[in-house]
CSV table of C-alpha atoms in Angstrom, one decimal:
chain,number,residue,atom,x,y,z
Z,28,UNK,CA,0.0,0.0,0.0
Z,29,UNK,CA,2.8,2.4,1.0
Z,30,UNK,CA,4.7,1.7,-2.3
Z,31,UNK,CA,1.6,2.4,-4.3
Z,32,UNK,CA,1.0,5.6,-2.5
Z,33,UNK,CA,4.5,6.8,-3.2
Z,34,UNK,CA,4.2,5.9,-6.8
Z,35,UNK,CA,1.1,8.1,-7.0
Z,36,UNK,CA,3.0,10.9,-5.4
Z,37,UNK,CA,5.8,10.5,-7.9
Z,38,UNK,CA,3.3,10.5,-10.8
Z,39,UNK,CA,1.9,13.8,-9.6
Z,40,UNK,CA,5.4,15.4,-9.8
Z,41,UNK,CA,5.8,13.9,-13.3
Z,42,UNK,CA,2.5,15.6,-14.2
Z,43,UNK,CA,3.7,18.9,-12.7
Z,44,UNK,CA,6.9,18.8,-14.7
Z,45,UNK,CA,4.8,18.2,-17.8
Z,46,UNK,CA,2.6,21.2,-17.1
Z,47,UNK,CA,5.7,23.3,-16.5
Z,48,UNK,CA,7.0,22.3,-19.9
Z,49,UNK,CA,3.7,23.3,-21.5
Z,50,UNK,CA,4.1,26.7,-19.7
Z,51,UNK,CA,7.6,27.0,-21.1
Z,52,UNK,CA,6.3,26.5,-24.6
Z,53,UNK,CA,3.5,29.1,-24.0
Z,54,UNK,CA,6.1,31.7,-22.7
Z,55,UNK,CA,8.3,31.0,-25.7
Z,56,UNK,CA,5.5,31.2,-28.3
Z,57,UNK,CA,3.9,34.3,-26.7
Z,58,UNK,CA,7.3,36.1,-26.9
Z,59,UNK,CA,7.6,35.2,-30.6
Z,60,UNK,CA,4.1,36.5,-31.2
Z,61,UNK,CA,5.0,39.7,-29.3
Z,62,UNK,CA,8.3,40.4,-30.9
Z,63,UNK,CA,7.4,39.3,-34.4
Z,64,UNK,CA,3.8,40.5,-34.5
Z,65,UNK,CA,2.5,37.0,-35.4
Z,66,UNK,CA,-1.2,36.7,-34.8
Z,67,UNK,CA,-1.2,33.0,-35.7
Z,68,UNK,CA,1.3,32.2,-33.0
Z,69,UNK,CA,-0.6,34.4,-30.5
Z,70,UNK,CA,-3.8,32.4,-31.2
Z,71,UNK,CA,-1.9,29.2,-30.6
Z,72,UNK,CA,-0.9,30.3,-27.1
Z,73,UNK,CA,-4.4,31.5,-26.3
Z,74,UNK,CA,-6.2,28.3,-27.5
Z,75,UNK,CA,-3.5,26.1,-26.0
Z,76,UNK,CA,-4.2,27.4,-22.5
Z,77,UNK,CA,-7.2,25.1,-22.2
Z,78,UNK,CA,-4.7,22.2,-22.2
Z,79,UNK,CA,-2.9,23.6,-19.2
Z,80,UNK,CA,-6.1,24.2,-17.4
Z,81,UNK,CA,-7.2,20.6,-18.0
Z,82,UNK,CA,-3.9,19.3,-16.8
Z,83,UNK,CA,-4.2,21.3,-13.7
Z,84,UNK,CA,-7.7,19.9,-13.0
Z,85,UNK,CA,-6.3,16.3,-13.4
Z,86,UNK,CA,-3.5,17.0,-10.9
Z,87,UNK,CA,-6.0,18.5,-8.4
Z,88,UNK,CA,-8.3,15.5,-8.7
Z,89,UNK,CA,-5.4,13.2,-8.1
Z,90,UNK,CA,-4.3,15.2,-5.0
Z,91,UNK,CA,-7.9,15.3,-3.6
Z,92,UNK,CA,-8.2,11.6,-4.1
Z,93,UNK,CA,-5.0,11.0,-2.2
Z,94,UNK,CA,-6.1,13.2,0.6
Z,95,UNK,CA,-9.5,11.5,0.9
Z,96,UNK,CA,-8.5,7.9,0.4
Z,97,UNK,CA,-5.0,7.6,1.7
Z,98,UNK,CA,-5.1,10.0,4.7
Z,99,UNK,CA,-1.4,11.0,4.4
Z,100,UNK,CA,0.5,11.8,7.5
Z,101,UNK,CA,2.9,14.7,8.1
Z,102,UNK,CA,5.6,14.4,5.4
Z,103,UNK,CA,3.3,13.0,2.7
Z,104,UNK,CA,0.6,15.6,3.5
Z,105,UNK,CA,3.2,18.3,3.0
Z,106,UNK,CA,4.0,16.9,-0.5
Z,107,UNK,CA,0.3,16.7,-1.5
Z,108,UNK,CA,-0.6,20.2,-0.3
Z,109,UNK,CA,2.6,21.6,-2.0
Z,110,UNK,CA,1.6,19.9,-5.2
Z,111,UNK,CA,-1.8,21.6,-5.1
Z,112,UNK,CA,-0.1,25.0,-4.6
Z,113,UNK,CA,2.5,24.4,-7.3
Z,114,UNK,CA,-0.1,23.4,-9.9
Z,115,UNK,CA,-2.1,26.6,-9.2
Z,116,UNK,CA,1.0,28.7,-9.7
Z,117,UNK,CA,1.9,26.9,-12.9
Z,118,UNK,CA,-1.6,27.6,-14.3
Z,119,UNK,CA,-1.2,31.3,-13.4
Z,120,UNK,CA,2.1,31.4,-15.4
Z,121,UNK,CA,0.2,30.0,-18.4
Z,122,UNK,CA,-2.4,32.7,-17.9
Z,123,UNK,CA,0.2,35.4,-17.9
Z,124,UNK,CA,1.6,34.0,-21.2
Z,125,UNK,CA,-1.9,34.3,-22.6
Z,126,UNK,CA,-2.0,38.0,-21.5
Z,127,UNK,CA,1.3,38.6,-23.4
Z,128,UNK,CA,-0.2,36.9,-26.5
Z,129,UNK,CA,-3.3,38.9,-26.3
Z,130,UNK,CA,-1.4,42.2,-26.4
Z,131,UNK,CA,0.6,40.9,-29.3
Z,132,UNK,CA,-2.6,39.9,-31.2
Z,133,UNK,CA,-4.3,43.3,-30.4
Z,134,UNK,CA,-1.5,45.3,-32.1
Z,135,UNK,CA,-1.2,43.2,-35.3
Z,136,UNK,CA,-0.2,44.2,-38.0
Z,137,UNK,CA,1.9,46.6,-35.9
Z,138,UNK,CA,4.3,45.5,-33.1
Z,139,UNK,CA,3.4,46.1,-29.5
Z,140,UNK,CA,7.0,46.7,-28.6
Z,141,UNK,CA,8.6,49.9,-30.0
Z,142,UNK,CA,12.1,49.7,-31.2
Z,143,UNK,CA,13.6,51.8,-28.4
Z,144,UNK,CA,12.5,49.3,-25.8
Z,145,UNK,CA,12.8,46.1,-27.8
Z,146,UNK,CA,16.2,45.0,-26.5
Z,147,UNK,CA,15.0,45.2,-22.9
Z,148,UNK,CA,11.7,43.4,-23.6
Z,149,UNK,CA,13.5,40.7,-25.6
Z,150,UNK,CA,15.9,40.1,-22.6
Z,151,UNK,CA,12.9,39.9,-20.3
Z,152,UNK,CA,11.3,37.3,-22.5
Z,153,UNK,CA,14.5,35.3,-22.7
Z,154,UNK,CA,14.9,35.3,-18.9
Z,155,UNK,CA,11.3,34.2,-18.3
Z,156,UNK,CA,11.6,31.3,-20.7
Z,157,UNK,CA,14.9,30.2,-19.3
Z,158,UNK,CA,13.6,30.3,-15.8
Z,159,UNK,CA,10.5,28.2,-16.6
Z,160,UNK,CA,12.7,25.7,-18.5
Z,161,UNK,CA,15.0,25.3,-15.5
Z,162,UNK,CA,12.0,25.0,-13.2
Z,163,UNK,CA,10.7,22.0,-15.1
Z,164,UNK,CA,14.0,20.2,-14.4
Z,165,UNK,CA,13.9,21.3,-10.8
Z,166,UNK,CA,10.5,19.8,-10.4
Z,167,UNK,CA,11.6,16.6,-12.1
Z,168,UNK,CA,14.8,16.2,-10.1
Z,169,UNK,CA,13.5,17.9,-6.9
Z,170,UNK,CA,16.9,19.7,-6.9
Z,171,UNK,CA,17.3,21.9,-3.9
Z,172,UNK,CA,20.5,23.6,-5.0
Z,173,UNK,CA,19.1,24.4,-8.5
Z,174,UNK,CA,15.8,25.7,-6.9
Z,175,UNK,CA,17.7,28.1,-4.7
Z,176,UNK,CA,19.8,29.3,-7.6
Z,177,UNK,CA,16.7,30.2,-9.6
Z,178,UNK,CA,16.3,33.3,-7.4
Z,179,UNK,CA,19.3,34.9,-8.9
Z,180,UNK,CA,17.6,35.0,-12.3
Z,181,UNK,CA,14.7,36.7,-10.6
Z,182,UNK,CA,17.1,39.4,-9.6
Z,183,UNK,CA,18.0,39.8,-13.3
Z,184,UNK,CA,14.3,40.1,-14.2
Z,185,UNK,CA,13.8,42.8,-11.5
Z,186,UNK,CA,16.8,44.7,-13.0
Z,187,UNK,CA,15.2,44.5,-16.5
Z,188,UNK,CA,11.9,45.6,-15.1
Z,189,UNK,CA,13.5,48.7,-13.6
Z,190,UNK,CA,15.3,49.3,-16.9
Z,191,UNK,CA,12.0,49.2,-18.8
Z,192,UNK,CA,10.6,51.9,-16.5
Z,193,UNK,CA,13.7,54.1,-17.1
Z,194,UNK,CA,13.2,53.6,-20.8
Z,195,UNK,CA,9.6,54.7,-20.5
Z,196,UNK,CA,10.3,57.7,-18.4
Z,197,UNK,CA,13.3,58.9,-20.4
Z,198,UNK,CA,13.1,62.0,-22.6
Z,199,UNK,CA,13.9,59.7,-25.5
Z,200,UNK,CA,10.5,57.9,-25.5
Z,201,UNK,CA,8.6,59.0,-28.6
Z,202,UNK,CA,6.1,56.2,-29.1
Z,203,UNK,CA,3.1,57.7,-27.3
Z,204,UNK,CA,0.8,56.7,-24.5
Z,205,UNK,CA,-0.7,53.5,-25.8
Z,206,UNK,CA,2.6,51.7,-26.5
Z,207,UNK,CA,3.8,52.9,-23.1
Z,208,UNK,CA,0.8,51.2,-21.4
Z,209,UNK,CA,1.4,48.0,-23.4
Z,210,UNK,CA,5.1,47.9,-22.3
Z,211,UNK,CA,4.2,48.6,-18.7
Z,212,UNK,CA,1.8,45.7,-18.7
Z,213,UNK,CA,4.1,43.4,-20.6
Z,214,UNK,CA,6.9,44.1,-18.1
Z,215,UNK,CA,4.6,43.2,-15.3
Z,216,UNK,CA,3.5,40.0,-16.9
Z,217,UNK,CA,7.1,38.8,-17.4
Z,218,UNK,CA,8.0,39.8,-13.9
Z,219,UNK,CA,5.1,37.8,-12.5
Z,220,UNK,CA,6.1,34.8,-14.5
Z,221,UNK,CA,9.5,34.9,-12.9
Z,222,UNK,CA,8.0,35.5,-9.4
Z,223,UNK,CA,5.8,32.5,-9.8
Z,224,UNK,CA,8.8,30.4,-11.0
Z,225,UNK,CA,10.7,31.3,-7.9
Z,226,UNK,CA,7.7,30.6,-5.6
Z,227,UNK,CA,7.4,27.1,-7.1
Z,228,UNK,CA,11.1,26.5,-6.7
Z,229,UNK,CA,10.8,27.4,-3.0
Z,230,UNK,CA,7.9,25.0,-2.7
Z,231,UNK,CA,10.2,22.3,-4.1
Z,232,UNK,CA,12.8,23.1,-1.4
Z,233,UNK,CA,10.0,22.8,1.2
Z,234,UNK,CA,8.9,19.4,-0.2
Z,235,UNK,CA,12.4,18.0,0.0
Z,236,UNK,CA,13.6,19.5,3.2
Z,237,UNK,CA,10.5,20.4,5.2
Z,238,UNK,CA,12.0,23.9,5.6
Z,239,UNK,CA,11.1,27.2,3.9
Z,240,UNK,CA,14.1,28.8,2.1
Z,241,UNK,CA,15.7,31.5,4.2
Z,242,UNK,CA,15.0,34.2,1.5
Z,243,UNK,CA,11.4,32.9,0.7
């Protein structure tokens, strides 16, 4: 019975890693749609979000079944509850990718990102995608050291976010109010994707060690 329960827990984390890889793909495609003004790719991200939602529901159902039928004790209960919180954050990251894609689609055939801020926004997109890609491996391996290291990339995202505000407020900004609003929102979406990635990584540390990271 115990071995079967552990197998079910392991399967939940396999599913979580799979959802994270779907989110990574959504972040990457949303960024392509944004930077290239590709409405078709934007639609792919928006429609594909239903698959992430369905996967979240399956993980939740499994976790609730484990809670109701297996009555897990301390350590196992920590894992199940953490899995429920992780899947919720992963779904939110997918939703944020959809927000990026919707801004991209709204501005087609124009680009939502003006030339003067394109380098900064491109870097934000790259950092977000890389963090989500690394997070999928962290979930798979339950790697505490890699989970802690992910926070350093969040520092880079915060730096880029501040840079985007400096670009918007500089006297060189000439693209008008509407693009400025788009850029402010996009920066927030990418920043939140990174924040959720770090939060999930911290939950992995908690699952493995039973302790919250010092900087959590």
